[in-house]
Amino acid sequence: MDLQLKGKVALIAGGSRGISKASATQLAQEGADIVVAARTKDRLDAAATEIAGKTGRKVIGIVVNTGVDASVKAMGEQAIAAMGHTE
């Protein structure tokens, strides 16, 4: 299936495990670069490395606490900076 995601960026909250990790992997396989966000840095780094290894896409992990507005805002800023997108 071609979802025409090449050149796009997907941000997946909770992307270090479970269905969110599977979703991030599938989106990467479809051509998107991926930002995975979660609370646990070690698990997050392992997931980013695994997804990048399977797909060859750029995958970064950002630690975030979605219950804290400032953390969510910082995640967005870090994702934009890391992926070079402003839209």
Short mmCIF file of N, CA, C and O in Angstrom, two decimals:
data_model
loop_
_atom_site.label_atom_id
_atom_site.label_comp_id
_atom_site.label_asym_id
_atom_site.label_seq_id
_atom_site.Cartn_x
_atom_site.Cartn_y
_atom_site.Cartn_z
N MET A 1 0.85 -1.17 0.00
CA MET A 1 0.00 0.00 0.00
C MET A 1 0.89 1.24 0.00
O MET A 1 1.90 1.28 0.69
N ASP A 2 0.55 2.25 -0.77
CA ASP A 2 1.30 3.49 -0.78
C ASP A 2 0.43 4.60 -0.22
O ASP A 2 -0.50 5.08 -0.86
N LEU A 3 0.74 5.01 1.00
CA LEU A 3 -0.02 6.07 1.66
C LEU A 3 0.54 7.45 1.35
O LEU A 3 0.08 8.43 1.92
N GLN A 4 1.54 7.51 0.48
CA GLN A 4 2.15 8.77 0.06
C GLN A 4 2.68 9.56 1.26
O GLN A 4 2.42 10.75 1.42
N LEU A 5 3.43 8.87 2.11
CA LEU A 5 3.97 9.50 3.31
C LEU A 5 5.43 9.90 3.18
O LEU A 5 5.99 10.49 4.11
N LYS A 6 6.08 9.61 2.05
CA LYS A 6 7.47 9.99 1.88
C LYS A 6 7.60 11.50 2.01
O LYS A 6 6.84 12.26 1.41
N GLY A 7 8.55 11.93 2.84
CA GLY A 7 8.75 13.34 3.08
C GLY A 7 7.89 13.90 4.21
O GLY A 7 8.00 15.07 4.55
N LYS A 8 7.04 13.07 4.78
CA LYS A 8 6.18 13.49 5.89
C LYS A 8 6.79 13.06 7.21
O LYS A 8 7.65 12.18 7.27
N VAL A 9 6.33 13.66 8.29
CA VAL A 9 6.76 13.30 9.64
C VAL A 9 5.54 12.93 10.46
O VAL A 9 4.53 13.65 10.43
N ALA A 10 5.63 11.82 11.17
CA ALA A 10 4.56 11.40 12.08
C ALA A 10 5.08 11.46 13.51
O ALA A 10 6.20 11.01 13.77
N LEU A 11 4.29 12.03 14.40
CA LEU A 11 4.63 12.06 15.82
C LEU A 11 3.68 11.10 16.53
O LEU A 11 2.46 11.25 16.44
N ILE A 12 4.26 10.12 17.19
CA ILE A 12 3.48 9.08 17.86
C ILE A 12 3.73 9.16 19.36
O ILE A 12 4.82 8.87 19.84
N ALA A 13 2.71 9.56 20.11
CA ALA A 13 2.80 9.58 21.58
C ALA A 13 2.64 8.16 22.10
O ALA A 13 1.82 7.40 21.60
N GLY A 14 3.43 7.81 23.09
CA GLY A 14 3.39 6.46 23.63
C GLY A 14 4.01 5.47 22.67
O GLY A 14 3.73 4.27 22.74
N GLY A 15 4.88 5.95 21.79
CA GLY A 15 5.40 5.13 20.70
C GLY A 15 6.49 4.14 21.07
O GLY A 15 7.04 3.50 20.19
N SER A 16 6.78 3.97 22.33
CA SER A 16 7.87 3.07 22.70
C SER A 16 7.43 1.63 22.88
O SER A 16 8.26 0.74 23.03
N ARG A 17 6.10 1.38 22.82
CA ARG A 17 5.65 -0.02 22.98
C ARG A 17 4.22 -0.17 22.50
O ARG A 17 3.51 0.81 22.23
N GLY A 18 3.80 -1.40 22.39
CA GLY A 18 2.41 -1.73 22.07
C GLY A 18 1.95 -1.26 20.71
O GLY A 18 2.71 -1.19 19.76
N ILE A 19 0.67 -0.94 20.64
CA ILE A 19 0.05 -0.57 19.38
C ILE A 19 0.63 0.73 18.82
O ILE A 19 0.74 0.91 17.61
N SER A 20 1.04 1.64 19.69
CA SER A 20 1.65 2.88 19.22
C SER A 20 2.99 2.61 18.54
O SER A 20 3.31 3.21 17.50
N LYS A 21 3.77 1.71 19.09
CA LYS A 21 5.05 1.34 18.47
C LYS A 21 4.79 0.66 17.13
O LYS A 21 5.48 0.93 16.14
N ALA A 22 3.81 -0.22 17.08
CA ALA A 22 3.46 -0.88 15.83
C ALA A 22 2.99 0.13 14.79
O ALA A 22 3.33 0.03 13.61
N SER A 23 2.23 1.12 15.22
CA SER A 23 1.77 2.17 14.31
C SER A 23 2.94 2.98 13.79
O SER A 23 3.01 3.30 12.59
N ALA A 24 3.87 3.32 14.67
CA ALA A 24 5.06 4.07 14.25
C ALA A 24 5.86 3.28 13.23
O ALA A 24 6.33 3.83 12.23
N THR A 25 6.00 1.99 13.47
CA THR A 25 6.74 1.13 12.54
C THR A 25 6.06 1.09 11.18
O THR A 25 6.71 1.21 10.14
N GLN A 26 4.75 0.94 11.17
CA GLN A 26 4.01 0.87 9.91
C GLN A 26 4.11 2.19 9.14
O GLN A 26 4.30 2.20 7.92
N LEU A 27 3.98 3.30 9.83
CA LEU A 27 4.10 4.61 9.18
C LEU A 27 5.50 4.80 8.60
O LEU A 27 5.65 5.33 7.49
N ALA A 28 6.52 4.34 9.31
CA ALA A 28 7.89 4.42 8.80
C ALA A 28 8.05 3.53 7.57
O ALA A 28 8.69 3.92 6.60
N GLN A 29 7.45 2.35 7.60
CA GLN A 29 7.51 1.47 6.44
C GLN A 29 6.83 2.09 5.23
O GLN A 29 7.18 1.79 4.09
N GLU A 30 5.88 2.97 5.46
CA GLU A 30 5.20 3.67 4.38
C GLU A 30 5.95 4.92 3.92
O GLU A 30 5.49 5.62 3.02
N GLY A 31 7.10 5.22 4.56
CA GLY A 31 7.94 6.31 4.09
C GLY A 31 8.04 7.52 4.98
O GLY A 31 8.80 8.45 4.68
N ALA A 32 7.31 7.57 6.06
CA ALA A 32 7.37 8.73 6.96
C ALA A 32 8.59 8.65 7.87
O ALA A 32 9.02 7.55 8.25
N ASP A 33 9.15 9.80 8.21
CA ASP A 33 10.10 9.87 9.30
C ASP A 33 9.27 9.96 10.58
O ASP A 33 8.14 10.44 10.56
N ILE A 34 9.84 9.50 11.68
CA ILE A 34 9.04 9.28 12.89
C ILE A 34 9.65 9.96 14.11
O ILE A 34 10.85 9.90 14.33
N VAL A 35 8.78 10.59 14.88
CA VAL A 35 9.11 11.04 16.23
C VAL A 35 8.28 10.17 17.17
O VAL A 35 7.06 10.14 17.07
N VAL A 36 8.97 9.42 18.03
CA VAL A 36 8.26 8.66 19.06
C VAL A 36 8.45 9.39 20.38
O VAL A 36 9.54 9.85 20.69
N ALA A 37 7.39 9.53 21.11
CA ALA A 37 7.43 10.25 22.38
C ALA A 37 6.88 9.36 23.48
O ALA A 37 5.87 8.69 23.29
N ALA A 38 7.58 9.34 24.60
CA ALA A 38 7.15 8.54 25.75
C ALA A 38 7.88 9.05 26.99
O ALA A 38 8.75 9.92 26.89
N ARG A 39 7.56 8.50 28.12
CA ARG A 39 8.14 8.96 29.39
C ARG A 39 9.49 8.31 29.71
O ARG A 39 10.31 8.91 30.39
N THR A 40 9.70 7.08 29.26
CA THR A 40 10.86 6.32 29.70
C THR A 40 11.96 6.35 28.63
O THR A 40 11.81 5.75 27.56
N LYS A 41 13.05 7.06 28.90
CA LYS A 41 14.10 7.28 27.92
C LYS A 41 14.72 5.98 27.40
O LYS A 41 14.91 5.84 26.19
N ASP A 42 15.04 5.04 28.25
CA ASP A 42 15.68 3.80 27.79
C ASP A 42 14.79 3.04 26.83
O ASP A 42 15.24 2.60 25.77
N ARG A 43 13.54 2.88 27.17
CA ARG A 43 12.59 2.17 26.32
C ARG A 43 12.37 2.94 25.01
O ARG A 43 12.28 2.37 23.94
N LEU A 44 12.31 4.25 25.13
CA LEU A 44 12.13 5.13 23.97
C LEU A 44 13.30 5.01 23.00
O LEU A 44 13.12 4.85 21.79
N ASP A 45 14.51 5.07 23.53
CA ASP A 45 15.70 4.96 22.68
C ASP A 45 15.76 3.60 21.99
O ASP A 45 16.10 3.51 20.81
N ALA A 46 15.41 2.54 22.72
CA ALA A 46 15.41 1.19 22.13
C ALA A 46 14.38 1.09 21.00
O ALA A 46 14.66 0.52 19.94
N ALA A 47 13.20 1.66 21.22
CA ALA A 47 12.16 1.61 20.19
C ALA A 47 12.58 2.40 18.95
O ALA A 47 12.40 1.93 17.82
N ALA A 48 13.15 3.58 19.14
CA ALA A 48 13.59 4.40 18.01
C ALA A 48 14.66 3.67 17.20
O ALA A 48 14.61 3.64 15.97
N THR A 49 15.60 3.06 17.88
CA THR A 49 16.66 2.31 17.20
C THR A 49 16.09 1.13 16.44
O THR A 49 16.46 0.87 15.29
N GLU A 50 15.16 0.41 17.06
CA GLU A 50 14.54 -0.74 16.42
C GLU A 50 13.75 -0.34 15.17
O GLU A 50 13.89 -0.96 14.10
N ILE A 51 12.94 0.68 15.28
CA ILE A 51 12.12 1.13 14.14
C ILE A 51 13.00 1.62 13.00
O ILE A 51 12.78 1.27 11.84
N ALA A 52 14.02 2.39 13.33
CA ALA A 52 14.94 2.88 12.29
C ALA A 52 15.66 1.73 11.61
O ALA A 52 15.81 1.71 10.39
N GLY A 53 16.07 0.74 12.39
CA GLY A 53 16.76 -0.42 11.84
C GLY A 53 15.88 -1.24 10.91
O GLY A 53 16.35 -1.75 9.89
N LYS A 54 14.62 -1.37 11.24
CA LYS A 54 13.69 -2.14 10.41
C LYS A 54 13.29 -1.41 9.13
O LYS A 54 12.95 -2.04 8.15
N THR A 55 13.28 -0.08 9.19
CA THR A 55 12.66 0.68 8.10
C THR A 55 13.63 1.56 7.31
O THR A 55 13.28 1.99 6.21
N GLY A 56 14.77 1.88 7.89
CA GLY A 56 15.71 2.77 7.23
C GLY A 56 15.28 4.24 7.26
O GLY A 56 15.89 5.08 6.60
N ARG A 57 14.27 4.55 8.02
CA ARG A 57 13.78 5.93 8.13
C ARG A 57 14.43 6.63 9.30
O ARG A 57 14.95 5.99 10.22
N LYS A 58 14.39 7.96 9.31
CA LYS A 58 14.86 8.74 10.44
C LYS A 58 13.83 8.62 11.55
O LYS A 58 12.65 8.88 11.34
N VAL A 59 14.30 8.19 12.70
CA VAL A 59 13.41 8.02 13.86
C VAL A 59 14.11 8.62 15.07
O VAL A 59 15.24 8.26 15.37
N ILE A 60 13.44 9.54 15.74
CA ILE A 60 14.01 10.12 16.96
C ILE A 60 13.03 9.89 18.11
O ILE A 60 11.83 9.78 17.90
N GLY A 61 13.59 9.83 19.30
CA GLY A 61 12.78 9.70 20.50
C GLY A 61 12.85 10.96 21.32
O GLY A 61 13.93 11.56 21.44
N ILE A 62 11.73 11.36 21.86
CA ILE A 62 11.67 12.54 22.72
C ILE A 62 10.92 12.16 24.00
O ILE A 62 9.80 11.66 23.93
N VAL A 63 11.55 12.42 25.12
CA VAL A 63 10.92 12.16 26.41
C VAL A 63 9.87 13.24 26.65
O VAL A 63 10.14 14.43 26.48
N VAL A 64 8.66 12.81 27.04
CA VAL A 64 7.57 13.75 27.27
C VAL A 64 6.65 13.22 28.36
O VAL A 64 6.48 12.01 28.51
N ASN A 65 6.07 14.14 29.11
CA ASN A 65 5.00 13.82 30.04
C ASN A 65 3.77 14.54 29.50
O ASN A 65 3.66 15.77 29.62
N THR A 66 2.86 13.82 28.88
CA THR A 66 1.71 14.45 28.23
C THR A 66 0.73 15.08 29.22
O THR A 66 -0.17 15.78 28.81
N GLY A 67 0.94 14.86 30.49
CA GLY A 67 0.11 15.49 31.50
C GLY A 67 0.59 16.87 31.90
O GLY A 67 -0.03 17.54 32.73
N VAL A 68 1.70 17.30 31.32
CA VAL A 68 2.29 18.59 31.65
C VAL A 68 2.39 19.42 30.37
O VAL A 68 3.12 19.06 29.45
N ASP A 69 1.63 20.51 30.31
CA ASP A 69 1.58 21.33 29.10
C ASP A 69 2.96 21.76 28.62
O ASP A 69 3.24 21.72 27.42
N ALA A 70 3.82 22.19 29.53
CA ALA A 70 5.15 22.65 29.13
C ALA A 70 5.96 21.52 28.50
O ALA A 70 6.74 21.76 27.57
N SER A 71 5.78 20.31 28.97
CA SER A 71 6.48 19.16 28.41
C SER A 71 6.01 18.88 26.99
O SER A 71 6.80 18.58 26.09
N VAL A 72 4.71 19.00 26.76
CA VAL A 72 4.14 18.77 25.43
C VAL A 72 4.63 19.85 24.46
O VAL A 72 5.02 19.56 23.32
N LYS A 73 4.64 21.09 24.90
CA LYS A 73 5.13 22.19 24.05
C LYS A 73 6.60 21.97 23.71
O LYS A 73 7.00 22.14 22.55
N ALA A 74 7.40 21.59 24.68
CA ALA A 74 8.81 21.34 24.44
C ALA A 74 9.00 20.19 23.47
O ALA A 74 9.89 20.23 22.61
N MET A 75 8.16 19.16 23.58
CA MET A 75 8.23 18.03 22.64
C MET A 75 8.00 18.51 21.22
O MET A 75 8.74 18.14 20.30
N GLY A 76 7.00 19.34 21.02
CA GLY A 76 6.72 19.86 19.69
C GLY A 76 7.88 20.66 19.14
O GLY A 76 8.26 20.50 17.97
N GLU A 77 8.45 21.50 19.96
CA GLU A 77 9.60 22.32 19.54
C GLU A 77 10.80 21.45 19.19
O GLU A 77 11.48 21.67 18.20
N GLN A 78 11.04 20.41 20.00
CA GLN A 78 12.16 19.51 19.75
C GLN A 78 11.93 18.71 18.46
O GLN A 78 12.86 18.50 17.68
N ALA A 79 10.70 18.29 18.24
CA ALA A 79 10.39 17.53 17.04
C ALA A 79 10.61 18.37 15.79
O ALA A 79 11.20 17.91 14.81
N ILE A 80 10.15 19.61 15.82
CA ILE A 80 10.33 20.51 14.67
C ILE A 80 11.81 20.74 14.41
O ILE A 80 12.28 20.67 13.28
N ALA A 81 12.56 21.00 15.47
CA ALA A 81 14.00 21.24 15.32
C ALA A 81 14.72 20.01 14.77
O ALA A 81 15.58 20.13 13.89
N ALA A 82 14.38 18.84 15.27
CA ALA A 82 15.06 17.61 14.87
C ALA A 82 14.74 17.19 13.45
O ALA A 82 15.58 16.64 12.74
N MET A 83 13.52 17.46 13.02
CA MET A 83 13.09 16.99 11.71
C MET A 83 13.17 18.08 10.64
O MET A 83 12.97 17.81 9.46
N GLY A 84 13.45 19.31 11.06
CA GLY A 84 13.63 20.38 10.10
C GLY A 84 12.35 20.83 9.42
O GLY A 84 12.37 21.38 8.33
N HIS A 85 11.23 20.62 10.06
CA HIS A 85 9.94 21.03 9.50
C HIS A 85 9.37 22.17 10.33
O HIS A 85 9.55 22.22 11.53
N THR A 86 8.62 23.04 9.68
CA THR A 86 7.97 24.13 10.40
C THR A 86 6.46 24.07 10.23
O THR A 86 5.75 24.91 10.74
N GLU A 87 5.97 23.12 9.47
CA GLU A 87 4.52 23.00 9.24
C GLU A 87 4.02 21.70 9.82
O GLU A 87 4.66 20.72 9.81
#
